[in-house]
JSON list of C-alpha atoms in Angstrom, two decimals:
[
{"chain": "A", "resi": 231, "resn": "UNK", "atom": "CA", "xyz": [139.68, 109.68, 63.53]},
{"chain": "A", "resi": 232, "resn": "UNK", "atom": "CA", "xyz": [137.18, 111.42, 61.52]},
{"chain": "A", "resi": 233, "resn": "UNK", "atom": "CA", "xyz": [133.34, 109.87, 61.04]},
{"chain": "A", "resi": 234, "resn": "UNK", "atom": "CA", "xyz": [132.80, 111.04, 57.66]},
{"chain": "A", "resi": 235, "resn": "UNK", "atom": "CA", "xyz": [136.19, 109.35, 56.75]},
{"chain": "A", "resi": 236, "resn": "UNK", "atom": "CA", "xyz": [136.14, 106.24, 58.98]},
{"chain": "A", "resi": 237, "resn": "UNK", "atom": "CA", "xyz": [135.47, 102.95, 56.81]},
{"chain": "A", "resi": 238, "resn": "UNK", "atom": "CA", "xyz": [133.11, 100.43, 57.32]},
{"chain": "A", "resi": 239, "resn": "UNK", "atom": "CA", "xyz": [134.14, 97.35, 54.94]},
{"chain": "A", "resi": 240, "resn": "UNK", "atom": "CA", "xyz": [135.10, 99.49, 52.85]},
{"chain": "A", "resi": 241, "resn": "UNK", "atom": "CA", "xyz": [133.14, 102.02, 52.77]},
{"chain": "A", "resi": 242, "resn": "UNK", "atom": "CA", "xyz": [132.35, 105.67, 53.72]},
{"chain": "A", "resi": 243, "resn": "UNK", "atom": "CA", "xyz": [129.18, 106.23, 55.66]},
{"chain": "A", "resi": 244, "resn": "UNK", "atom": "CA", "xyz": [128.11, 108.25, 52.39]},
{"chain": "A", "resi": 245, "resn": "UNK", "atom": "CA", "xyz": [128.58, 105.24, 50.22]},
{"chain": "A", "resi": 246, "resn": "UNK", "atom": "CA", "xyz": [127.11, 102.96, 52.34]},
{"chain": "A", "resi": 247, "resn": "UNK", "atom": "CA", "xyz": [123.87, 105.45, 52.52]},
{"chain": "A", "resi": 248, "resn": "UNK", "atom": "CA", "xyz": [124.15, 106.24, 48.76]},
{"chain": "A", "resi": 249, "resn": "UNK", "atom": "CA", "xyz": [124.31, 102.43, 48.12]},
{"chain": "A", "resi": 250, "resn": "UNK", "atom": "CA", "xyz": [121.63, 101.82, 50.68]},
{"chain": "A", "resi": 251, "resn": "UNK", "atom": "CA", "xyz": [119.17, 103.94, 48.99]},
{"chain": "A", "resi": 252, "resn": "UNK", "atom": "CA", "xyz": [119.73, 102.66, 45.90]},
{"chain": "A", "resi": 253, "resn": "UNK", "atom": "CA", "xyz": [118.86, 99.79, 46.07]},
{"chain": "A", "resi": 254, "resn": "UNK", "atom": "CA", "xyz": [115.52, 100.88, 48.58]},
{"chain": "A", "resi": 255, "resn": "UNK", "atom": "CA", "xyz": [114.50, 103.21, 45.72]},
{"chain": "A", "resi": 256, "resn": "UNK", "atom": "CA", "xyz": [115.28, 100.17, 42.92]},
{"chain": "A", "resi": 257, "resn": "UNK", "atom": "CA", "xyz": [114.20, 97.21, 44.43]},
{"chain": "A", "resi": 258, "resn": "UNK", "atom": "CA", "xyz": [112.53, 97.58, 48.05]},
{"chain": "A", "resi": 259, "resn": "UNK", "atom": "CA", "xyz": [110.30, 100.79, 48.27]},
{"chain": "A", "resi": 260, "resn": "UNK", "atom": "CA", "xyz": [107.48, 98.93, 45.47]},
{"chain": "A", "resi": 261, "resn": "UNK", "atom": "CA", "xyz": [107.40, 96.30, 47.90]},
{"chain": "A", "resi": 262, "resn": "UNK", "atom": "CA", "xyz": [107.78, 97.82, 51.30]},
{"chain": "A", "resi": 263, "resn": "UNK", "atom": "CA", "xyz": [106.38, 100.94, 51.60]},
{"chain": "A", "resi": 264, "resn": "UNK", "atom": "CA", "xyz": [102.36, 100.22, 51.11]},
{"chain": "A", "resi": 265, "resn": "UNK", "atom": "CA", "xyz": [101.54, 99.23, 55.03]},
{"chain": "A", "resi": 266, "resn": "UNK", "atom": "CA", "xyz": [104.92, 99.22, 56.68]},
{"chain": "A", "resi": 267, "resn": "UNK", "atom": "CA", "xyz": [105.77, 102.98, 56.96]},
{"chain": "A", "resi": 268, "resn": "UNK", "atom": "CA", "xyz": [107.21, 104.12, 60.33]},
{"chain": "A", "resi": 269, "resn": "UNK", "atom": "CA", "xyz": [108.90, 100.63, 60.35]},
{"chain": "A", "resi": 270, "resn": "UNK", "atom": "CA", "xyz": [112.75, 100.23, 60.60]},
{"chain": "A", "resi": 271, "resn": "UNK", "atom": "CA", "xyz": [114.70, 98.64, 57.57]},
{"chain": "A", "resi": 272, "resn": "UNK", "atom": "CA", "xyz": [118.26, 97.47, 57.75]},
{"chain": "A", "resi": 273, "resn": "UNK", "atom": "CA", "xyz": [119.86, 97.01, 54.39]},
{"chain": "A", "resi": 274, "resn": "UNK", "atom": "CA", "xyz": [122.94, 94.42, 53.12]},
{"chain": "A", "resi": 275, "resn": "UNK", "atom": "CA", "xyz": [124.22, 96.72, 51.41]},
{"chain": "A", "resi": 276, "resn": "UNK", "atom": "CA", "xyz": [126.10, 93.90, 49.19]},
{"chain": "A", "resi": 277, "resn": "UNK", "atom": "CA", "xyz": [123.17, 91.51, 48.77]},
{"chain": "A", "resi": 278, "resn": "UNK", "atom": "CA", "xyz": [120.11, 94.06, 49.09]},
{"chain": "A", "resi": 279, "resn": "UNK", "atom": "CA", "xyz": [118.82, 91.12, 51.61]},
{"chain": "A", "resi": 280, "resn": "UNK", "atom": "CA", "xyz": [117.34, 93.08, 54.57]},
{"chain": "A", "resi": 281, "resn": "UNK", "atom": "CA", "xyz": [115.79, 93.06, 58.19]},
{"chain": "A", "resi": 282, "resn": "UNK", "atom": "CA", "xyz": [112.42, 94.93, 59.18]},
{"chain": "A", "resi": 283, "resn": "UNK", "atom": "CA", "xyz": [110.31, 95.37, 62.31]},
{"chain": "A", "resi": 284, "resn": "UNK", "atom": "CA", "xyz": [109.53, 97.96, 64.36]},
{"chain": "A", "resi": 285, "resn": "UNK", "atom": "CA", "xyz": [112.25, 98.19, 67.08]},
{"chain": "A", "resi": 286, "resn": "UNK", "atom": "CA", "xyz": [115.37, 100.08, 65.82]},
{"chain": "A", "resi": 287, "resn": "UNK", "atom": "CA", "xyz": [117.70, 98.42, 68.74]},
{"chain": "A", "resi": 288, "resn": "UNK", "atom": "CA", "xyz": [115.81, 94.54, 67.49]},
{"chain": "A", "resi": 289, "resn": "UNK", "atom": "CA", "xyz": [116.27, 94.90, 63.84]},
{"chain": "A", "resi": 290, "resn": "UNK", "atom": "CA", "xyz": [120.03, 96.72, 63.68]},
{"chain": "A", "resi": 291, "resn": "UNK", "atom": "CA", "xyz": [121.71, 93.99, 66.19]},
{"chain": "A", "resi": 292, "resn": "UNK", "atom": "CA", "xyz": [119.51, 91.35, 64.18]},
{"chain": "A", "resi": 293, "resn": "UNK", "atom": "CA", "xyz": [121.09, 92.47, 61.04]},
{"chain": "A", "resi": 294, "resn": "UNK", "atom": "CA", "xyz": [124.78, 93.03, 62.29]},
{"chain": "A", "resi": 295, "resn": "UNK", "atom": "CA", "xyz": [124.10, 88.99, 63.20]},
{"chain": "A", "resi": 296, "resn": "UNK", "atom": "CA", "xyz": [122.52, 88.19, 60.15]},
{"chain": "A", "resi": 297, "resn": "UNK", "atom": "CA", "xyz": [124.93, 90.28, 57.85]},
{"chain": "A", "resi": 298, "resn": "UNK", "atom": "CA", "xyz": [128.04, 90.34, 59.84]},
{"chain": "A", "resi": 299, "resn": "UNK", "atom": "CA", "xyz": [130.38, 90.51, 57.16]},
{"chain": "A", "resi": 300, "resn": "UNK", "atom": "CA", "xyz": [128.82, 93.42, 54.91]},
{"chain": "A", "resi": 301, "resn": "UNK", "atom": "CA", "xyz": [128.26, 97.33, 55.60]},
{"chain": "A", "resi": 302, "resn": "UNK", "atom": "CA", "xyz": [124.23, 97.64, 56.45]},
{"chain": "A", "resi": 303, "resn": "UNK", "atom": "CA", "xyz": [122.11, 101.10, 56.02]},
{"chain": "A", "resi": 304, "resn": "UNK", "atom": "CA", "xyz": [119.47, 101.47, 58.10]},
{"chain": "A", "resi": 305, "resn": "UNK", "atom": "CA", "xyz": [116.59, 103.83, 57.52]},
{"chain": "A", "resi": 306, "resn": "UNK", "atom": "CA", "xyz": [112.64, 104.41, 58.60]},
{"chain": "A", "resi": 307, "resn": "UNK", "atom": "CA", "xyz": [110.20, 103.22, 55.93]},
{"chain": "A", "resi": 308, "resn": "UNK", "atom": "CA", "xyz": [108.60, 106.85, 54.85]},
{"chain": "A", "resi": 309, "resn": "UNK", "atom": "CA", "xyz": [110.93, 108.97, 55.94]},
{"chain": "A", "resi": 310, "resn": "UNK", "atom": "CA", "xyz": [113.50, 111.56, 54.93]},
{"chain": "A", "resi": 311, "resn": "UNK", "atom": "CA", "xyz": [115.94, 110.70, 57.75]},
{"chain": "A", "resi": 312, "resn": "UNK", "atom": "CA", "xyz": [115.82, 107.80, 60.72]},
{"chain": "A", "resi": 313, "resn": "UNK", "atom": "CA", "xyz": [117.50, 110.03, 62.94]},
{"chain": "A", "resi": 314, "resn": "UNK", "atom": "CA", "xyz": [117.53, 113.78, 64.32]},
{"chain": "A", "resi": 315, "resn": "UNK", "atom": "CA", "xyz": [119.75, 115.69, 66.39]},
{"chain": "A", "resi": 316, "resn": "UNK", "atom": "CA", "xyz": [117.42, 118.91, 66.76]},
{"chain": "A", "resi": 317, "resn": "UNK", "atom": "CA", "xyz": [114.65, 119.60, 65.00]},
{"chain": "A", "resi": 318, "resn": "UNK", "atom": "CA", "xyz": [111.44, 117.04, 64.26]},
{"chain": "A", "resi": 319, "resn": "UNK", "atom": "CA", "xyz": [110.83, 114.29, 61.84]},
{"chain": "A", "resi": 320, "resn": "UNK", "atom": "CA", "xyz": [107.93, 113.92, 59.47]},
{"chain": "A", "resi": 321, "resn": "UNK", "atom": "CA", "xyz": [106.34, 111.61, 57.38]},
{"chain": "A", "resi": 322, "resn": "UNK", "atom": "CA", "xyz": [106.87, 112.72, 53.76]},
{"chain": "A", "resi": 323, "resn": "UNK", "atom": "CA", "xyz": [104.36, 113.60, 51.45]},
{"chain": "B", "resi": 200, "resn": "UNK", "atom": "CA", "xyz": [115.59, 106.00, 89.68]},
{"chain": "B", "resi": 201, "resn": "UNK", "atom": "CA", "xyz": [118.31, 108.03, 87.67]},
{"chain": "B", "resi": 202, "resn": "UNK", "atom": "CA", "xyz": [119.88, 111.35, 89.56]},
{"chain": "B", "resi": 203, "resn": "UNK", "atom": "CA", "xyz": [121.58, 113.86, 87.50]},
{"chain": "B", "resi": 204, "resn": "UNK", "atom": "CA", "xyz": [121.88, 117.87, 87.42]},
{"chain": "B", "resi": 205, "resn": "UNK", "atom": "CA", "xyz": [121.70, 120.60, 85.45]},
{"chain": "B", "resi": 206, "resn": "UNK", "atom": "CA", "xyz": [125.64, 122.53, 84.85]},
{"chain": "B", "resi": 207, "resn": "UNK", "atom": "CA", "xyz": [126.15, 126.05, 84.30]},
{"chain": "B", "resi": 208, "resn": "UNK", "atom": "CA", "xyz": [125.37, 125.60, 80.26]},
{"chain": "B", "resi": 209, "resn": "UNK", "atom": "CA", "xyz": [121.77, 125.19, 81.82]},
{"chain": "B", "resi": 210, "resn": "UNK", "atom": "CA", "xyz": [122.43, 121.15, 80.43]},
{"chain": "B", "resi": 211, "resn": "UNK", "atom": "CA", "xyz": [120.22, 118.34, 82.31]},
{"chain": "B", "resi": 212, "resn": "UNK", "atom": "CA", "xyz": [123.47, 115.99, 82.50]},
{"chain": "B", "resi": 213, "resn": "UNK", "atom": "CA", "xyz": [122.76, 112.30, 83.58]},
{"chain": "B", "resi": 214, "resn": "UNK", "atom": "CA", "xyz": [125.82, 109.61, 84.41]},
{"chain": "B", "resi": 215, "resn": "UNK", "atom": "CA", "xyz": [125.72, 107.08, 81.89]},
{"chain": "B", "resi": 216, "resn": "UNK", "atom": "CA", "xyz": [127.63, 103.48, 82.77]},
{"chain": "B", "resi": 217, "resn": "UNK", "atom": "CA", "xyz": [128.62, 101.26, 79.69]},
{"chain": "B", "resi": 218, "resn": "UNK", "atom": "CA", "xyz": [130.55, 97.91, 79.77]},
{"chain": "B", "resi": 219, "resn": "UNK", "atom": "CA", "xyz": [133.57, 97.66, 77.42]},
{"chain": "B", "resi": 220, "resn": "UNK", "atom": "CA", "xyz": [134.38, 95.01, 75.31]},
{"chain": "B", "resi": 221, "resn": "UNK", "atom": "CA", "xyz": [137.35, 94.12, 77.21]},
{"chain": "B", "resi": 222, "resn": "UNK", "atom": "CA", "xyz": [134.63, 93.55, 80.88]},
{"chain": "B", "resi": 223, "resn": "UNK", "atom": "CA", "xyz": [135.19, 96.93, 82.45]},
{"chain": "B", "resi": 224, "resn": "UNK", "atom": "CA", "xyz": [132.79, 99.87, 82.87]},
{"chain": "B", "resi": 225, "resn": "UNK", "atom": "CA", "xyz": [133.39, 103.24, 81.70]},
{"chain": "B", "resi": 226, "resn": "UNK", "atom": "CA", "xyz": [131.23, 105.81, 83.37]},
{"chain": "B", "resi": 227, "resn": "UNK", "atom": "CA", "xyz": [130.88, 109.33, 81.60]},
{"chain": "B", "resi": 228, "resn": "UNK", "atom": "CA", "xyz": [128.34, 112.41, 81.60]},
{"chain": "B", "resi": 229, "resn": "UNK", "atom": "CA", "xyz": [125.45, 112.70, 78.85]},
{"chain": "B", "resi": 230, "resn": "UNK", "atom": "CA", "xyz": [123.60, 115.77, 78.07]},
{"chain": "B", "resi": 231, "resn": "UNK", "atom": "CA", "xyz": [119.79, 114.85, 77.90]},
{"chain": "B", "resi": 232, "resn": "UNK", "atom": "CA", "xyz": [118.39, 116.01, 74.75]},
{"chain": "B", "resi": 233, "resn": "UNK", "atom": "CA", "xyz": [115.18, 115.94, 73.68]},
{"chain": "B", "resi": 234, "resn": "UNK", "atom": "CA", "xyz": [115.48, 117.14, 70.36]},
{"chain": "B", "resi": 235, "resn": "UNK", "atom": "CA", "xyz": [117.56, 114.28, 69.68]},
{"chain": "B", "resi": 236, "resn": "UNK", "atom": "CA", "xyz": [115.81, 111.20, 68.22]},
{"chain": "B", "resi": 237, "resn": "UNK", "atom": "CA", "xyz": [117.72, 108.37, 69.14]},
{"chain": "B", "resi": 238, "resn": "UNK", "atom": "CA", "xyz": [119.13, 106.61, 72.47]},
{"chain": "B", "resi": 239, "resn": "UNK", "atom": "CA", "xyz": [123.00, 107.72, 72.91]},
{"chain": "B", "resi": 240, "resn": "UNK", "atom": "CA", "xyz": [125.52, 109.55, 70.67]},
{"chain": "B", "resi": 241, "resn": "UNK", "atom": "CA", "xyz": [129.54, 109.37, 71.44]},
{"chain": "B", "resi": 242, "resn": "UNK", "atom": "CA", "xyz": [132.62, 110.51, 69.70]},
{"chain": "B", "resi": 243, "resn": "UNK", "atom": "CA", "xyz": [134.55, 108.40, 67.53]},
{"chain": "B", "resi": 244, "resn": "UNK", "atom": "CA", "xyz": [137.47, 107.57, 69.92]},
{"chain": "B", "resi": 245, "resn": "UNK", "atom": "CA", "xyz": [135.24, 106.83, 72.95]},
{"chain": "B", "resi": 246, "resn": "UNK", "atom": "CA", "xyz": [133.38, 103.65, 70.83]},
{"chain": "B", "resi": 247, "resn": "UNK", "atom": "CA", "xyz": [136.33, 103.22, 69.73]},
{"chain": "B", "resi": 248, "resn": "UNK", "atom": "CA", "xyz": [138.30, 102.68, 73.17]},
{"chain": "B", "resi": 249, "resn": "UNK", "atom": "CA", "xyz": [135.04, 101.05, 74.15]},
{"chain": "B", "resi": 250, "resn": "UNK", "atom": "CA", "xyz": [135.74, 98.27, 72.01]},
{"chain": "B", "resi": 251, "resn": "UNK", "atom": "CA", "xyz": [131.78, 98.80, 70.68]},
{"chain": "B", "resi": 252, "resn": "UNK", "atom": "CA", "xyz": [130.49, 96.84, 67.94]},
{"chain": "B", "resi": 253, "resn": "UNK", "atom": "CA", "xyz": [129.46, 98.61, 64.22]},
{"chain": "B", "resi": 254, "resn": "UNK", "atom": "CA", "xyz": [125.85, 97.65, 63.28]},
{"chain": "B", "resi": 255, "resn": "UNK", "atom": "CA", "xyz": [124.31, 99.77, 60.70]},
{"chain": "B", "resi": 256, "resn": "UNK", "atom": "CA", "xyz": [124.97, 103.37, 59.18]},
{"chain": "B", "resi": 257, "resn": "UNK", "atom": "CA", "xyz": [122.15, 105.59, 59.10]},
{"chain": "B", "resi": 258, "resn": "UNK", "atom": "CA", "xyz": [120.68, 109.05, 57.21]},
{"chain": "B", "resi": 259, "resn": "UNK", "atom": "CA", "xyz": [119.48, 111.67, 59.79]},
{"chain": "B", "resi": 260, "resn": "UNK", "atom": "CA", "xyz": [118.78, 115.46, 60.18]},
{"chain": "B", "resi": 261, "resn": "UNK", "atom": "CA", "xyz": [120.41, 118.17, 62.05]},
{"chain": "B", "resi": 262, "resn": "UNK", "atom": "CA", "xyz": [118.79, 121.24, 63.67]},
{"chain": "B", "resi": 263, "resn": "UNK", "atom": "CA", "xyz": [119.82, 123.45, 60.76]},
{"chain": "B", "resi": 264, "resn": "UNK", "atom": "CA", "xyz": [118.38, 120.90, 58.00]},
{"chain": "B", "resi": 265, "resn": "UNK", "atom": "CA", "xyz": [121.41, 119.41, 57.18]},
{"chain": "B", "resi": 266, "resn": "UNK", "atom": "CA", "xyz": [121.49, 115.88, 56.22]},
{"chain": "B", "resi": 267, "resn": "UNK", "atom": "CA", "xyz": [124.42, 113.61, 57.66]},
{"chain": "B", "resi": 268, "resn": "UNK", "atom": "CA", "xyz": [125.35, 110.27, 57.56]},
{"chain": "B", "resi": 269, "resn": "UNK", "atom": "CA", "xyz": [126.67, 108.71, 61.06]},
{"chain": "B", "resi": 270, "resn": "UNK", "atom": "CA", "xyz": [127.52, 105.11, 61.91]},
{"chain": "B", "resi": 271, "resn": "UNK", "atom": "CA", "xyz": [125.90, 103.39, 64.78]},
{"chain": "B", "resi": 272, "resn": "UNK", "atom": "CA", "xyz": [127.27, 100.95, 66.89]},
{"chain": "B", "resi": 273, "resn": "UNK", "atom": "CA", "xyz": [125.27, 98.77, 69.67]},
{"chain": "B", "resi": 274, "resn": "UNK", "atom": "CA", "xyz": [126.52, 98.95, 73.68]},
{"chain": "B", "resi": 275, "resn": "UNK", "atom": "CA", "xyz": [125.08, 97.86, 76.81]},
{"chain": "B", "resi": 276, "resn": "UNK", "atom": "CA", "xyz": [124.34, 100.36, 79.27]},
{"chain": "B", "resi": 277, "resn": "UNK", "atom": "CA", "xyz": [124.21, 99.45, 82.98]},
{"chain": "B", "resi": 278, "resn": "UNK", "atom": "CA", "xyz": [120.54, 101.88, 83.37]},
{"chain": "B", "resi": 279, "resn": "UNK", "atom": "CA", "xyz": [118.72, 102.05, 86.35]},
{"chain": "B", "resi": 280, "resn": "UNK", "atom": "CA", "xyz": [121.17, 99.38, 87.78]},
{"chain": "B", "resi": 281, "resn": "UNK", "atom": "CA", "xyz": [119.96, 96.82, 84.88]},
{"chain": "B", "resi": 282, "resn": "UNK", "atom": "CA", "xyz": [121.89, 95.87, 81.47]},
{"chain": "B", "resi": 283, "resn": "UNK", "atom": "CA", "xyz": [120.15, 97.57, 78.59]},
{"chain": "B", "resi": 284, "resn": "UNK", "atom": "CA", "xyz": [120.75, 97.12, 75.21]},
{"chain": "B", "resi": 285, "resn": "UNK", "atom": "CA", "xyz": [121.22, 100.88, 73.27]},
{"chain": "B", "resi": 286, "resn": "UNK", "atom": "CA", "xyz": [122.05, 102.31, 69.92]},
{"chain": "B", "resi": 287, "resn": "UNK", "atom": "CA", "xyz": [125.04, 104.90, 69.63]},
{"chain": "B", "resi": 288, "resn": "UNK", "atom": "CA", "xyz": [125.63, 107.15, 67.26]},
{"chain": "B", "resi": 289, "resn": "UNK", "atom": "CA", "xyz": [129.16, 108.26, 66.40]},
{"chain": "B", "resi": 290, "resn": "UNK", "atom": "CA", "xyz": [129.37, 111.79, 66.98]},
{"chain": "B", "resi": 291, "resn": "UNK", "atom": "CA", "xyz": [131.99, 114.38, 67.41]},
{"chain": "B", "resi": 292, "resn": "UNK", "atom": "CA", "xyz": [129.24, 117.06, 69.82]},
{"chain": "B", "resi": 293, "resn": "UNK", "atom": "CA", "xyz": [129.08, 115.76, 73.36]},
{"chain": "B", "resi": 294, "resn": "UNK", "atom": "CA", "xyz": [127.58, 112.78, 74.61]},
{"chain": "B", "resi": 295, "resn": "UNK", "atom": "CA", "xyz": [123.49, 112.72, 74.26]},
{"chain": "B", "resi": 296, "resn": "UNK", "atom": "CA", "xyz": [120.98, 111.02, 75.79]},
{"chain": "B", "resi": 297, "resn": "UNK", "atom": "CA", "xyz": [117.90, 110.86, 72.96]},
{"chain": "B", "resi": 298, "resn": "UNK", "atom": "CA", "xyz": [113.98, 110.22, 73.42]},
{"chain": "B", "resi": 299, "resn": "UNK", "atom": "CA", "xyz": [115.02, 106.82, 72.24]},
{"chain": "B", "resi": 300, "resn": "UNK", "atom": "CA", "xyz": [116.52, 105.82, 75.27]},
{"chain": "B", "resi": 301, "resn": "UNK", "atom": "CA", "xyz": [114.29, 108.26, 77.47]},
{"chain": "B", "resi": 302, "resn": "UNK", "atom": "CA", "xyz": [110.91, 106.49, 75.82]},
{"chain": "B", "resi": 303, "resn": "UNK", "atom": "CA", "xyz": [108.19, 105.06, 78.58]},
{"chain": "B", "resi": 304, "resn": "UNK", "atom": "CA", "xyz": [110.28, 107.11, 81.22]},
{"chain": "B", "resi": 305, "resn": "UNK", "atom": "CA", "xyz": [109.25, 110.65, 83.32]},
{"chain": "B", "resi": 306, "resn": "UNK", "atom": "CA", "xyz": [111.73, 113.15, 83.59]},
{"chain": "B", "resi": 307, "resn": "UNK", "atom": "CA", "xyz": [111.92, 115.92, 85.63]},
{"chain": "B", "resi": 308, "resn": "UNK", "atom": "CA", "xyz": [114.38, 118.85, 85.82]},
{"chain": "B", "resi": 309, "resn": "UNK", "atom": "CA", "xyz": [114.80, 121.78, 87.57]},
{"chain": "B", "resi": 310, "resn": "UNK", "atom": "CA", "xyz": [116.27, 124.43, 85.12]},
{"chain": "B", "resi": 311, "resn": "UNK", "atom": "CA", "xyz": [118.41, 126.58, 87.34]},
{"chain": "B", "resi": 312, "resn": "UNK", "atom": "CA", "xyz": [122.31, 125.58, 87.97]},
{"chain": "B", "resi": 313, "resn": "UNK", "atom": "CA", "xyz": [122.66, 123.06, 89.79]},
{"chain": "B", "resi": 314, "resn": "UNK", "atom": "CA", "xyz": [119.14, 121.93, 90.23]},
{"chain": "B", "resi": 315, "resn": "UNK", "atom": "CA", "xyz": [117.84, 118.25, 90.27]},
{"chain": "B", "resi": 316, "resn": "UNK", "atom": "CA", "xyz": [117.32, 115.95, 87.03]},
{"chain": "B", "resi": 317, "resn": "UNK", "atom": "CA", "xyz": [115.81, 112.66, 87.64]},
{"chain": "B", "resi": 318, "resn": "UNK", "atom": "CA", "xyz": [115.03, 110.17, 84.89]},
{"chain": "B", "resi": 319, "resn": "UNK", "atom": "CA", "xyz": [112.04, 107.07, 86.05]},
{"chain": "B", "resi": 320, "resn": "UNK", "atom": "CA", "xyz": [110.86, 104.46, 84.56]},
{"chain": "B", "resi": 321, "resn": "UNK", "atom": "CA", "xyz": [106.90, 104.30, 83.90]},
{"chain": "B", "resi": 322, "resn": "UNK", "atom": "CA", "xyz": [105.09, 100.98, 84.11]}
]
């Protein structure tokens, strides 16, 4: 049992992130990013539908109900990671 | 109010209860960690004999820059002697309790082995 092997639908947790950004960076960041940095973003990674708000608990388990069936990406609107384990998170730019 | 100590690693532990899948409670120790972003990481095999549910997979950082990918899976967490709803990141280091879970609370810990953590909520 192995996280960077473990499948999710399918996928690796590097393809669903890979996917996931793709399709922020393609169709989503134009949108999104102007007034809703800091905010959490859930991502069908299938559909590019999403879920945002600003509770990271609220929007994931509103996704995994909305999107059961798909692998999701989640990420923070603005910045480089949604998570740290050591360290400190920025705001790009 | 949440009791815990501080082991011989110089580690504020806490005891963190969670409800399986299948009804039952599993109770286990969780380093608190304030560099750590988010409410509760776990290996693999414990979410897994937890019965937890998958809801996202996420991009993060690690101390030494490195970017990772980790899934994260939703479980309720008996806290404070209420349910509580928490994130959990799948990872292999030992169990964390993150400034997600610790937001809007005081905590207090006596750095010497064997001293005193406490963990309370603010109003």
């Amino acid at each position: 049992m192995d996280v960077a092997t473990e499948r999710y639908f399918g996928y690796t947790s590097s393809e669903i992130a890979r996917r996931g950004e793709e399709i922020y960076e393609r169709s989503l960041r134009e949108k999104l990013e102007p007034g809703n940095v800091g905010k959490f973003l859930v991502i069908d990674i299938e559909t590019g539908e999403y879920e945002i708000g600003d509770d990271h608990v609220e929007v994931s388990c509103r996704a995994q109900l909305r999107f059961p069936d798909h692998a999701r990406f989640g990420m923070r609107i603005g910045y480089a990671g949604s998570f740290r384990i050591g360290g400190a998170l920025r705001v790009m730019g | 109010m949440i009791v815990g100590s501080v082991n011989h690693r110089t580690e504020a532990e806490i005891a963190i209860r969670l409800r399986s899948s299948q009804g039952g409670l599993e109770t286990l120790t969780a380093v608190t960690d304030t560099g750590f972003s988010g409410d509760l990481t776990l290996p693999l095999a414990t979410i897994r004999s937890l019965g937890l549910t998958y809801v996202t997979t996420e991009a993060g950082y690690l101390a030494d820059g490195s970017r990772v990918h980790l899934p994260v899976y939703k479980a309720i967490v008996i806290w404070d002697g209420e349910d509580r709803l928490l994130t959990v990141y799948a990872s292999e280091c030992a169990p964390l309790i993150g400034m997600g879970a610790l937001k809007s609370h005081l905590i207090t810990i006596e750095a010497t082995d064997g001293g005193e953590v406490t963990v309370t909520r603010r109003s």
